[in-house]
Amino acid sequence: MTPGLRPLIAGNWKMNTLVGEAVDLARAVAAGAAGSKAELLVCPPFLYVAGLAGLLKESGVAVGAQDCHAKAKGAHTGDVAAAMLKDVGASYVILGHSERRADHGETDAQVKAKAEAAMAAGLTPIVCVGETLAEREAGEAEAVVARQLTGSLPEGFVNAGGVVAYEPVWAIGTGKVPTEADIAALHAAMRAQVGAKTRLLYGGSMKPSNAAAILALPNVDGGLIGGAALVAADFLAIAAAAG
Ligand code: 13P
C-alpha cells in the first residue's frame, strides 16, 4: 500500500456472464460492499455496463468497461466510444490488457490514444502492462514494463487519477504468481517512473489465499482480479484483505 492512496479492488469479468449471472454477481458484490476500506469496481462486458451502472448506483461499487475506442465517435463499426460509457454511468475503463494486446494487436501507441480519449470523456483509465514469460526469463521484465509505461501513458495521466495495473502475462489465469520480492521490485520501479500519486494495481492469479500478502507489499495499491472476480465471496474476501 502507498500512504494516502485508497486501495482499488477491480474485477475484470472479461467475456463471461450471461445477463442473469451478471446481475446476480453485481448484486452479491454490492451486498458485501458496505464499509469496504477499498474502492470496489466491477468491469463487465460492454452490454451490461449501462444496466449494472444503474443497479449499482447507490451501492458504492463503481462500474467500468474493458476497452474503448480512441476516437470520440464516427465510422468504427462494432466499437464503443469513451463518451458512451461515461454517458451510461461508467467511471473507469481498462485499457491495453494483455489479452487485447494479443487478440487485437493493440500497441502502446494505440493504448495511449485510448487513454487520451478516456480522459477527455471523463473516464479514469486503468492501463495494463506486463511482461511475457520469455521476457521475465531473459531478465527483461522491468525494461519491458518501463517501455510500455513510456509508450502507453499520455500526458496528464497522473493528474487525471489514471491507474496502472501490472499484470505479468504468464500469471494471468495460470495460478502462477511472481514472488513477493519480484512484485515489490517491479512496483518500486513503476513507482519511480510514475510518481507518488498513481495507484499501482497487481493482477494475475490473485485470490483470497494470496491477496493479503500481495496487497501488503509497498507500492501495491490494489488488485485487478480476473477469475476470482466471478465469485462474489472471493472478490469480497480480496477486498477485505486490502484493509
Ligand atoms: P486472473 O485473475 O484470472 O489471473 O486474471 C487477471 C487479469 O487478467 C485481470 O485483468
Coordinates of N, CA and C and ligand atoms in Angstrom, one line a residue:
M1 N 0.8 -1.2 0.0 CA 0.0 0.0 0.0 C 0.9 1.2 0.0
T2 N 0.3 2.3 -0.5 CA 1.0 3.6 -0.5 C 0.2 4.5 0.3
P3 N 0.9 5.1 1.3 CA 0.1 6.1 2.2 C -0.6 7.1 1.4
G4 N -1.8 7.4 1.8 CA -2.5 8.5 1.1 C -3.3 8.0 -0.1
L5 N -3.1 6.8 -0.6 CA -3.9 6.3 -1.7 C -4.9 5.3 -1.3
R6 N -6.2 5.5 -1.7 CA -7.2 4.5 -1.3 C -7.0 3.3 -2.2
P7 N -6.9 2.1 -1.6 CA -6.8 0.9 -2.5 C -8.0 0.7 -3.4
L8 N -7.7 0.2 -4.6 CA -8.7 -0.1 -5.6 C -8.7 -1.6 -5.9
I9 N -9.9 -2.2 -5.7 CA -10.0 -3.6 -6.0 C -11.0 -3.7 -7.2
A10 N -10.4 -4.1 -8.3 CA -11.2 -4.1 -9.6 C -11.4 -5.5 -10.1
G11 N -12.6 -5.8 -10.5 CA -12.9 -7.1 -11.1 C -13.0 -6.9 -12.6
N12 N -12.2 -7.7 -13.3 CA -12.3 -7.7 -14.8 C -13.0 -9.0 -15.2
W13 N -14.3 -8.9 -15.5 CA -15.1 -10.1 -15.8 C -14.8 -10.7 -17.1
K14 N -14.0 -10.0 -18.0 CA -13.6 -10.5 -19.3 C -14.9 -10.9 -20.1
M15 N -14.8 -11.9 -20.9 CA -16.0 -12.3 -21.7 C -16.8 -13.4 -21.0
N16 N -17.3 -13.0 -19.8 CA -18.0 -14.0 -19.0 C -19.3 -13.4 -18.5
T17 N -20.2 -14.2 -18.2 CA -21.6 -14.0 -17.6 C -22.6 -13.7 -18.7
L18 N -23.7 -14.4 -18.6 CA -25.0 -14.0 -19.3 C -25.6 -13.0 -18.4
V19 N -26.7 -12.3 -18.9 CA -27.2 -11.2 -18.1 C -27.6 -11.5 -16.7
G20 N -28.3 -12.6 -16.6 CA -28.8 -13.0 -15.2 C -27.6 -13.2 -14.3
E21 N -26.6 -13.8 -14.8 CA -25.4 -14.1 -13.9 C -24.7 -12.8 -13.6
A22 N -24.7 -11.8 -14.5 CA -24.1 -10.6 -14.3 C -24.8 -9.8 -13.2
V23 N -26.1 -9.8 -13.3 CA -27.0 -9.1 -12.3 C -26.8 -9.8 -10.9
D24 N -26.8 -11.1 -10.9 CA -26.6 -11.8 -9.6 C -25.3 -11.5 -9.0
L25 N -24.2 -11.5 -9.8 CA -22.9 -11.2 -9.3 C -22.8 -9.8 -8.8
A26 N -23.3 -8.8 -9.6 CA -23.2 -7.4 -9.2 C -24.0 -7.2 -7.9
R27 N -25.2 -7.9 -7.7 CA -26.0 -7.7 -6.5 C -25.2 -8.3 -5.3
A28 N -24.5 -9.4 -5.5 CA -23.8 -10.0 -4.4 C -22.6 -9.2 -4.0
V29 N -21.9 -8.6 -5.0 CA -20.8 -7.7 -4.6 C -21.3 -6.5 -3.9
A30 N -22.4 -5.9 -4.4 CA -23.0 -4.8 -3.7 C -23.4 -5.1 -2.3
A31 N -23.9 -6.3 -2.1 CA -24.4 -6.6 -0.7 C -23.3 -6.7 0.3
G32 N -22.1 -7.0 -0.2 CA -20.9 -7.1 0.7 C -20.0 -5.8 0.7
A33 N -20.5 -4.8 0.0 CA -19.6 -3.7 -0.2 C -19.6 -2.7 0.9
A34 N -20.6 -2.6 1.7 CA -20.7 -1.6 2.7 C -19.5 -1.7 3.7
G35 N -19.0 -0.5 4.0 CA -17.9 -0.4 4.9 C -16.5 -0.8 4.4
S36 N -16.5 -1.1 3.1 CA -15.2 -1.5 2.5 C -14.2 -0.3 2.5
K37 N -13.0 -0.6 3.0 CA -12.0 0.5 3.0 C -11.5 0.7 1.6
A38 N -11.5 -0.4 0.8 CA -11.0 -0.3 -0.6 C -12.2 0.2 -1.4
E39 N -11.8 0.9 -2.5 CA -12.8 1.2 -3.5 C -13.0 0.0 -4.4
L40 N -14.3 -0.3 -4.6 CA -14.6 -1.5 -5.4 C -15.1 -1.1 -6.8
L41 N -14.7 -1.9 -7.8 CA -15.0 -1.6 -9.2 C -15.3 -3.0 -9.9
V42 N -16.4 -3.0 -10.7 CA -16.6 -4.2 -11.5 C -16.6 -3.7 -13.0
C43 N -16.0 -4.5 -13.8 CA -15.9 -4.2 -15.2 C -16.5 -5.4 -16.0
P44 N -17.8 -5.3 -16.3 CA -18.5 -6.4 -17.0 C -18.3 -6.2 -18.5
P45 N -18.7 -7.1 -19.3 CA -18.8 -6.9 -20.8 C -19.6 -5.6 -21.1
F46 N -19.2 -5.0 -22.3 CA -19.9 -3.7 -22.7 C -21.4 -3.8 -22.5
L47 N -22.0 -4.9 -22.9 CA -23.5 -5.0 -23.0 C -24.2 -4.7 -21.6
Y48 N -23.4 -5.0 -20.6 CA -24.0 -4.9 -19.2 C -23.6 -3.6 -18.5
V49 N -22.8 -2.8 -19.1 CA -22.3 -1.6 -18.4 C -23.4 -0.7 -17.9
A50 N -24.3 -0.4 -18.9 CA -25.4 0.5 -18.5 C -26.3 -0.1 -17.5
G51 N -26.7 -1.3 -17.6 CA -27.6 -1.9 -16.7 C -27.0 -2.0 -15.3
L52 N -25.8 -2.4 -15.2 CA -25.1 -2.6 -13.9 C -24.8 -1.2 -13.3
A53 N -24.5 -0.2 -14.1 CA -24.3 1.1 -13.5 C -25.6 1.6 -12.9
G54 N -26.7 1.3 -13.4 CA -28.0 1.7 -12.8 C -28.2 0.9 -11.5
L55 N -28.0 -0.4 -11.6 CA -28.2 -1.3 -10.5 C -27.3 -0.9 -9.3
L56 N -26.1 -0.5 -9.6 CA -25.1 -0.3 -8.5 C -25.0 1.2 -8.1
K57 N -25.9 2.0 -8.6 CA -25.8 3.5 -8.4 C -25.6 3.9 -7.0
E58 N -26.3 3.3 -6.1 CA -26.3 3.7 -4.7 C -25.4 2.8 -3.8
S59 N -24.7 1.9 -4.5 CA -24.1 0.8 -3.7 C -22.6 1.2 -3.3
G60 N -22.1 2.2 -3.9 CA -20.6 2.4 -3.6 C -19.7 1.6 -4.5
V61 N -20.3 0.7 -5.3 CA -19.5 -0.1 -6.2 C -19.5 0.6 -7.6
A62 N -18.3 0.9 -8.1 CA -18.2 1.6 -9.4 C -18.2 0.6 -10.5
V63 N -18.6 1.1 -11.7 CA -18.6 0.2 -12.9 C -17.7 0.8 -14.0
G64 N -17.0 -0.1 -14.6 CA -16.1 0.2 -15.7 C -16.2 -0.7 -16.9
A65 N -15.6 -0.3 -18.0 CA -15.6 -1.1 -19.2 C -14.2 -1.7 -19.4
Q66 N -14.1 -2.6 -20.4 CA -12.8 -3.3 -20.6 C -12.0 -2.8 -21.8
D67 N -12.6 -1.8 -22.4 CA -11.9 -1.2 -23.6 C -12.7 0.0 -24.0
C68 N -12.2 0.9 -24.8 CA -12.9 1.9 -25.5 C -12.1 2.2 -26.8
H69 N -12.8 2.9 -27.7 CA -12.1 3.3 -29.0 C -11.3 4.6 -28.7
A70 N -10.3 4.8 -29.6 CA -9.5 6.0 -29.4 C -10.2 7.3 -30.0
K71 N -11.2 7.1 -30.9 CA -11.8 8.2 -31.5 C -13.1 8.6 -30.7
A72 N -13.5 9.8 -30.7 CA -14.7 10.2 -29.9 C -16.0 9.7 -30.5
K73 N -16.1 9.5 -31.8 CA -17.3 9.0 -32.5 C -16.9 8.8 -33.9
G74 N -17.9 8.2 -34.7 CA -17.7 8.1 -36.1 C -17.8 6.7 -36.7
A75 N -17.3 6.5 -37.9 CA -17.4 5.2 -38.6 C -16.5 4.2 -38.2
H76 N -16.8 3.5 -37.0 CA -16.0 2.5 -36.5 C -16.9 1.3 -36.0
T77 N -17.3 0.5 -37.0 CA -18.3 -0.5 -36.8 C -17.9 -1.4 -35.7
G78 N -18.8 -1.6 -34.7 CA -18.6 -2.5 -33.6 C -17.9 -2.0 -32.4
D79 N -17.4 -0.8 -32.5 CA -16.6 -0.2 -31.4 C -17.5 0.7 -30.5
V80 N -16.9 1.0 -29.4 CA -17.6 1.8 -28.4 C -16.8 2.9 -27.9
A81 N -17.4 4.1 -27.9 CA -16.6 5.3 -27.6 C -16.6 5.6 -26.1
A82 N -15.6 6.2 -25.6 CA -15.5 6.5 -24.1 C -16.7 7.4 -23.7
A83 N -17.1 8.3 -24.5 CA -18.2 9.2 -24.0 C -19.5 8.4 -23.8
M84 N -19.7 7.3 -24.6 CA -20.9 6.5 -24.5 C -20.8 5.8 -23.1
L85 N -19.7 5.3 -22.8 CA -19.5 4.6 -21.5 C -19.8 5.5 -20.3
K86 N -19.2 6.7 -20.4 CA -19.4 7.7 -19.4 C -20.9 8.1 -19.3
D87 N -21.5 8.2 -20.4 CA -22.9 8.6 -20.5 C -23.9 7.6 -19.8
V88 N -23.5 6.3 -19.9 CA -24.4 5.3 -19.2 C -23.9 5.0 -17.8
G89 N -23.0 5.7 -17.3 CA -22.7 5.5 -15.9 C -21.3 4.9 -15.5
A90 N -20.5 4.6 -16.5 CA -19.2 4.0 -16.2 C -18.3 5.1 -15.7
S91 N -17.4 4.8 -14.8 CA -16.4 5.8 -14.4 C -15.0 5.4 -14.7
Y92 N -14.7 4.1 -15.0 CA -13.4 3.6 -15.3 C -13.4 2.9 -16.7
V93 N -12.2 2.7 -17.3 CA -12.1 1.8 -18.4 C -10.7 1.2 -18.3
I94 N -10.7 -0.2 -18.5 CA -9.4 -0.9 -18.5 C -8.9 -0.8 -20.0
L95 N -7.6 -0.5 -20.1 CA -7.1 -0.3 -21.5 C -5.8 -1.1 -21.6
G96 N -5.5 -1.6 -22.8 CA -4.2 -2.3 -23.0 C -4.0 -3.6 -22.3
H97 N -5.1 -4.2 -21.9 CA -5.0 -5.5 -21.3 C -4.2 -6.5 -22.2
S98 N -3.4 -7.4 -21.6 CA -2.6 -8.2 -22.5 C -3.4 -9.0 -23.4
E99 N -4.6 -9.4 -23.0 CA -5.5 -10.2 -23.9 C -5.9 -9.3 -25.1
R100 N -6.1 -8.0 -25.0 CA -6.4 -7.1 -26.1 C -5.1 -6.9 -26.9
R101 N -4.0 -6.8 -26.2 CA -2.7 -6.6 -27.0 C -2.5 -7.8 -27.8
A102 N -2.8 -9.0 -27.3 CA -2.6 -10.3 -28.0 C -3.6 -10.5 -29.1
D103 N -4.9 -10.4 -28.7 CA -6.0 -10.8 -29.6 C -6.2 -9.8 -30.7
H104 N -6.0 -8.5 -30.4 CA -6.3 -7.4 -31.3 C -5.1 -6.6 -31.7
G105 N -3.9 -7.1 -31.4 CA -2.7 -6.4 -31.8 C -2.5 -5.0 -31.3
E106 N -3.1 -4.7 -30.2 CA -3.0 -3.3 -29.7 C -1.6 -3.0 -29.3
T107 N -1.2 -1.8 -29.8 CA 0.2 -1.3 -29.5 C 0.2 -0.3 -28.4
D108 N 1.3 0.0 -27.8 CA 1.4 1.1 -26.8 C 0.8 2.4 -27.3
A109 N 1.1 2.7 -28.6 CA 0.6 4.0 -29.1 C -0.9 4.0 -29.2
Q110 N -1.5 2.8 -29.5 CA -3.0 2.8 -29.5 C -3.6 2.9 -28.1
V111 N -2.9 2.2 -27.2 CA -3.4 2.3 -25.8 C -3.3 3.7 -25.3
K112 N -2.2 4.4 -25.6 CA -2.1 5.8 -25.3 C -3.2 6.7 -25.8
A113 N -3.5 6.4 -27.1 CA -4.6 7.2 -27.7 C -6.0 6.9 -27.1
K114 N -6.2 5.6 -26.7 CA -7.4 5.3 -26.0 C -7.4 5.9 -24.6
A115 N -6.3 6.0 -23.9 CA -6.3 6.6 -22.6 C -6.6 8.1 -22.7
E116 N -6.1 8.7 -23.8 CA -6.4 10.1 -24.0 C -7.9 10.3 -24.2
A117 N -8.5 9.4 -25.0 CA -9.9 9.5 -25.3 C -10.7 9.3 -24.0
A118 N -10.3 8.4 -23.2 CA -11.0 8.1 -21.9 C -11.0 9.3 -21.0
M119 N -9.8 9.9 -20.9 CA -9.6 11.1 -20.0 C -10.5 12.2 -20.6
A120 N -10.5 12.4 -21.9 CA -11.3 13.5 -22.5 C -12.8 13.3 -22.2
A121 N -13.2 12.1 -22.0 CA -14.6 11.8 -21.8 C -14.9 11.8 -20.3
G122 N -13.9 11.9 -19.5 CA -14.1 11.9 -18.0 C -14.1 10.6 -17.4
L123 N -13.6 9.6 -18.1 CA -13.3 8.3 -17.5 C -11.9 8.2 -17.0
T124 N -11.8 7.4 -15.9 CA -10.4 7.1 -15.4 C -9.8 5.9 -16.1
P125 N -8.7 6.0 -16.8 CA -8.1 4.8 -17.4 C -7.4 4.0 -16.5
I126 N -7.5 2.7 -16.7 CA -6.6 1.7 -16.0 C -5.7 1.1 -17.0
V127 N -4.5 1.5 -17.1 CA -3.6 1.0 -18.2 C -2.9 -0.2 -17.7
C128 N -3.0 -1.3 -18.5 CA -2.3 -2.6 -18.1 C -1.0 -2.7 -18.8
V129 N 0.0 -3.2 -18.1 CA 1.3 -3.5 -18.6 C 1.8 -4.9 -18.0
G130 N 2.8 -5.4 -18.6 CA 3.3 -6.7 -18.0 C 4.1 -7.5 -19.0
E131 N 5.1 -8.2 -18.5 CA 6.0 -9.0 -19.4 C 5.5 -10.4 -19.7
T132 N 6.0 -11.0 -20.8 CA 5.7 -12.4 -21.0 C 6.7 -13.2 -20.2
L133 N 6.5 -14.5 -20.2 CA 7.4 -15.4 -19.5 C 8.8 -15.4 -20.1
A134 N 8.8 -15.3 -21.4 CA 10.2 -15.3 -22.1 C 10.9 -14.0 -21.7
E135 N 10.2 -12.9 -21.6 CA 10.8 -11.7 -21.2 C 11.3 -11.7 -19.8
R136 N 10.5 -12.3 -18.9 CA 10.9 -12.4 -17.5 C 12.1 -13.3 -17.4
E137 N 12.1 -14.4 -18.1 CA 13.2 -15.4 -18.0 C 14.5 -14.8 -18.6
A138 N 14.3 -13.8 -19.5 CA 15.5 -13.1 -20.1 C 16.0 -12.0 -19.2
G139 N 15.3 -11.8 -18.1 CA 15.7 -10.7 -17.2 C 15.3 -9.3 -17.6
E140 N 14.2 -9.3 -18.5 CA 13.8 -8.0 -19.1 C 12.5 -7.5 -18.6
A141 N 12.0 -8.0 -17.5 CA 10.7 -7.6 -17.1 C 10.6 -6.1 -16.8
E142 N 11.5 -5.6 -16.0 CA 11.5 -4.2 -15.7 C 11.6 -3.3 -16.9
A143 N 12.5 -3.7 -17.8 CA 12.7 -2.9 -19.0 C 11.4 -2.9 -19.9
V144 N 10.8 -4.0 -20.0 CA 9.6 -4.1 -20.8 C 8.5 -3.3 -20.2
V145 N 8.3 -3.4 -18.9 CA 7.2 -2.6 -18.3 C 7.5 -1.1 -18.4
A146 N 8.8 -0.7 -18.2 CA 9.2 0.7 -18.3 C 8.9 1.2 -19.7
R147 N 9.2 0.4 -20.7 CA 8.9 0.8 -22.1 C 7.4 0.9 -22.4
Q148 N 6.6 0.0 -21.8 CA 5.2 0.0 -22.0 C 4.6 1.2 -21.3
L149 N 5.1 1.6 -20.2 CA 4.6 2.8 -19.5 C 4.9 4.0 -20.3
T150 N 6.1 4.1 -20.7 CA 6.5 5.3 -21.5 C 5.7 5.4 -22.7
G151 N 5.4 4.3 -23.4 CA 4.6 4.4 -24.6 C 3.1 4.5 -24.5
S152 N 2.6 4.0 -23.3 CA 1.1 3.9 -23.1 C 0.5 5.0 -22.3
L153 N 1.2 5.7 -21.5 CA 0.6 6.7 -20.6 C 0.7 8.1 -21.2
P154 N -0.4 8.7 -21.5 CA -0.4 10.0 -22.1 C -0.1 11.1 -21.1
E155 N 0.2 12.3 -21.6 CA 0.4 13.4 -20.7 C -0.9 13.7 -20.0
G156 N -0.7 14.1 -18.7 CA -1.9 14.4 -17.9 C -2.5 13.2 -17.2
F157 N -1.9 12.0 -17.5 CA -2.5 10.7 -16.9 C -2.5 10.8 -15.4
V158 N -1.4 11.2 -14.8 CA -1.2 11.2 -13.4 C -2.2 12.2 -12.8
N159 N -2.3 13.4 -13.3 CA -3.2 14.4 -12.7 C -4.7 14.0 -12.9
A160 N -5.0 13.2 -13.9 CA -6.4 12.7 -14.2 C -6.7 11.5 -13.2
G161 N -5.8 11.1 -12.4 CA -6.0 10.0 -11.5 C -5.9 8.6 -12.1
G162 N -5.2 8.6 -13.3 CA -5.0 7.3 -14.0 C -4.4 6.3 -13.1
V163 N -4.8 5.0 -13.4 CA -4.3 3.9 -12.6 C -3.5 3.0 -13.5
V164 N -2.5 2.3 -13.0 CA -1.7 1.4 -13.8 C -1.9 0.0 -13.1
A165 N -2.1 -1.0 -14.0 CA -2.1 -2.4 -13.5 C -1.0 -3.2 -14.1
Y166 N -0.2 -3.7 -13.2 CA 0.9 -4.6 -13.6 C 0.4 -6.1 -13.6
E167 N 0.3 -6.6 -14.8 CA -0.2 -8.0 -14.9 C 0.8 -8.8 -15.8
P168 N 1.7 -9.5 -15.1 CA 2.6 -10.4 -15.9 C 1.8 -11.4 -16.7
V169 N 2.0 -11.5 -18.0 CA 1.2 -12.2 -18.9 C 1.1 -13.7 -18.4
W170 N 2.2 -14.2 -18.0 CA 2.3 -15.6 -17.6 C 1.6 -15.9 -16.3
A171 N 1.2 -14.9 -15.5 CA 0.5 -15.1 -14.3 C -1.0 -15.0 -14.4
I172 N -1.5 -14.6 -15.6 CA -2.9 -14.4 -15.8 C -3.6 -15.7 -16.1
G173 N -4.5 -16.1 -15.2 CA -5.3 -17.3 -15.4 C -4.6 -18.6 -15.3
T174 N -3.3 -18.6 -14.8 CA -2.5 -19.7 -14.7 C -2.3 -20.3 -13.3
G175 N -2.7 -19.5 -12.3 CA -2.4 -19.9 -10.9 C -1.0 -19.6 -10.5
K176 N -0.2 -19.1 -11.4 CA 1.2 -18.8 -11.1 C 1.3 -17.3 -10.7
V177 N 2.1 -17.0 -9.7 CA 2.2 -15.6 -9.2 C 3.7 -15.4 -9.0
P178 N 4.2 -14.2 -9.4 CA 5.6 -13.9 -9.1 C 5.9 -13.9 -7.6
T179 N 7.1 -14.0 -7.2 CA 7.4 -14.0 -5.8 C 7.1 -12.6 -5.3
E180 N 6.9 -12.5 -4.0 CA 6.6 -11.2 -3.4 C 7.8 -10.2 -3.7
A181 N 9.0 -10.7 -3.6 CA 10.1 -9.9 -3.9 C 10.1 -9.3 -5.3
D182 N 9.7 -10.2 -6.3 CA 9.6 -9.8 -7.7 C 8.5 -8.7 -7.9
I183 N 7.4 -8.9 -7.2 CA 6.3 -8.0 -7.3 C 6.7 -6.6 -6.7
A184 N 7.4 -6.7 -5.6 CA 7.8 -5.5 -4.9 C 8.8 -4.7 -5.7
A185 N 9.7 -5.4 -6.4 CA 10.8 -4.8 -7.2 C 10.2 -4.1 -8.4
L186 N 9.3 -4.9 -9.0 CA 8.6 -4.3 -10.2 C 7.8 -3.1 -9.9
H187 N 7.1 -3.1 -8.8 CA 6.2 -2.0 -8.4 C 7.1 -0.8 -8.0
A188 N 8.2 -1.1 -7.3 CA 9.1 0.0 -6.9 C 9.6 0.7 -8.2
A189 N 9.9 -0.1 -9.2 CA 10.4 0.5 -10.5 C 9.3 1.4 -11.1
M190 N 8.1 0.9 -11.1 CA 7.0 1.6 -11.7 C 6.8 2.9 -10.9
R191 N 6.8 2.8 -9.6 CA 6.6 4.0 -8.7 C 7.7 5.1 -9.1
A192 N 8.9 4.6 -9.3 CA 10.0 5.6 -9.6 C 9.6 6.3 -10.9
Q193 N 9.0 5.6 -11.8 CA 8.7 6.1 -13.1 C 7.4 7.0 -13.1
V194 N 6.4 6.6 -12.4 CA 5.1 7.4 -12.5 C 4.9 8.3 -11.3
G195 N 5.6 8.2 -10.3 CA 5.5 9.2 -9.1 C 4.5 8.7 -8.1
A196 N 4.3 9.5 -7.0 CA 3.7 9.0 -5.8 C 2.2 9.0 -5.9
K197 N 1.5 9.7 -6.9 CA 0.1 9.8 -6.8 C -0.7 8.8 -7.6
T198 N 0.0 7.9 -8.3 CA -0.7 6.9 -9.2 C -0.9 5.6 -8.5
R199 N -2.1 5.1 -8.4 CA -2.3 3.8 -7.9 C -1.8 2.7 -8.8
L200 N -1.0 1.8 -8.2 CA -0.4 0.7 -9.0 C -1.1 -0.6 -8.5
L201 N -1.8 -1.2 -9.4 CA -2.5 -2.5 -9.1 C -1.6 -3.7 -9.5
Y202 N -1.8 -4.8 -8.8 CA -1.2 -6.0 -9.2 C -2.4 -6.9 -9.8
G203 N -2.1 -7.6 -10.9 CA -3.1 -8.6 -11.4 C -2.4 -9.8 -11.9
G204 N -3.1 -10.9 -11.8 CA -2.6 -12.2 -12.2 C -2.7 -13.3 -11.1
S205 N -3.8 -14.1 -11.3 CA -4.0 -15.2 -10.3 C -4.1 -14.7 -8.9
M206 N -4.6 -13.5 -8.7 CA -4.9 -13.1 -7.3 C -6.1 -13.8 -6.8
K207 N -6.0 -14.2 -5.5 CA -7.2 -14.9 -4.9 C -7.2 -14.7 -3.4
P208 N -8.2 -15.1 -2.7 CA -8.3 -14.8 -1.3 C -7.0 -15.3 -0.6
S209 N -6.5 -16.4 -1.0 CA -5.3 -17.0 -0.2 C -4.0 -16.2 -0.4
N210 N -3.9 -15.5 -1.5 CA -2.6 -14.8 -1.6 C -2.8 -13.2 -1.6
A211 N -4.0 -12.8 -1.5 CA -4.3 -11.3 -1.6 C -3.6 -10.5 -0.5
A212 N -3.8 -11.0 0.8 CA -3.3 -10.2 1.9 C -1.8 -9.9 1.7
A213 N -1.0 -11.0 1.4 CA 0.4 -10.8 1.3 C 0.8 -9.9 0.1
I214 N 0.1 -10.0 -1.0 CA 0.4 -9.2 -2.1 C 0.0 -7.7 -1.8
L215 N -1.1 -7.5 -1.3 CA -1.6 -6.2 -1.0 C -0.9 -5.4 0.1
A216 N -0.1 -6.2 0.9 CA 0.7 -5.6 2.0 C 2.0 -5.1 1.4
L217 N 2.4 -5.4 0.2 CA 3.7 -5.0 -0.3 C 3.7 -3.5 -0.6
P218 N 4.8 -2.9 -0.4 CA 4.9 -1.5 -0.7 C 4.6 -1.2 -2.2
N219 N 3.9 -0.1 -2.5 CA 3.6 0.3 -3.9 C 2.6 -0.6 -4.6
V220 N 2.0 -1.5 -3.8 CA 0.8 -2.3 -4.4 C -0.4 -1.6 -3.8
D221 N -1.2 -1.0 -4.7 CA -2.3 -0.2 -4.2 C -3.7 -0.8 -4.5
G222 N -3.7 -2.1 -4.8 CA -4.9 -2.7 -5.1 C -4.7 -3.9 -6.1
G223 N -5.8 -4.4 -6.6 CA -5.6 -5.6 -7.5 C -6.6 -5.5 -8.6
L224 N -6.2 -6.1 -9.7 CA -7.1 -6.3 -10.9 C -7.3 -7.8 -11.0
I225 N -8.6 -8.2 -10.7 CA -8.9 -9.6 -10.5 C -9.7 -10.1 -11.7
G226 N -9.2 -11.3 -12.2 CA -10.0 -11.9 -13.2 C -10.9 -13.0 -12.7
G227 N -10.4 -14.3 -12.7 CA -11.2 -15.4 -12.3 C -11.9 -15.3 -11.0
A228 N -11.2 -14.8 -10.0 CA -11.8 -14.7 -8.6 C -12.8 -13.6 -8.5
A229 N -12.9 -12.7 -9.5 CA -13.9 -11.7 -9.5 C -15.3 -12.2 -10.0
L230 N -15.3 -13.4 -10.5 CA -16.5 -14.0 -10.9 C -17.3 -14.7 -9.8
V231 N -16.6 -14.8 -8.6 CA -17.2 -15.4 -7.4 C -17.3 -14.3 -6.4
A232 N -18.5 -13.8 -6.1 CA -18.6 -12.6 -5.2 C -17.9 -12.8 -3.9
A233 N -18.0 -14.0 -3.3 CA -17.3 -14.2 -2.0 C -15.8 -14.0 -2.1
D234 N -15.3 -14.5 -3.2 CA -13.8 -14.4 -3.4 C -13.4 -13.0 -3.6
F235 N -14.2 -12.3 -4.5 CA -13.8 -10.9 -4.7 C -13.9 -10.1 -3.5
L236 N -14.9 -10.3 -2.7 CA -15.1 -9.5 -1.4 C -14.0 -9.9 -0.4
A237 N -13.6 -11.2 -0.4 CA -12.5 -11.6 0.5 C -11.2 -10.9 0.1
I238 N -11.0 -10.7 -1.2 CA -9.8 -10.0 -1.6 C -9.9 -8.5 -1.2
A239 N -11.1 -8.0 -1.4 CA -11.3 -6.5 -1.0 C -11.1 -6.4 0.5
A240 N -11.5 -7.3 1.3 CA -11.3 -7.3 2.8 C -9.8 -7.3 3.1
A241 N -9.1 -8.0 2.3 CA -7.6 -8.1 2.5 C -6.9 -6.9 2.2
A242 N -7.6 -5.9 1.5 CA -7.0 -4.7 1.2 C -7.0 -3.7 2.4
G243 N -7.6 -4.1 3.5 CA -7.6 -3.2 4.7 C -8.9 -3.3 5.4
Ligands
13P1 P1 -6.8 -13.8 -13.4 O1 -7.1 -13.2 -12.0 O2 -7.9 -14.8 -13.8 O3 -5.4 -14.4 -13.4 O4 -6.8 -12.6 -14.4 C1 -6.1 -11.5 -14.2 C2 -6.5 -10.5 -15.2 O5 -6.2 -10.6 -16.3 C3 -7.3 -9.3 -14.7 O6 -7.3 -8.3 -15.7

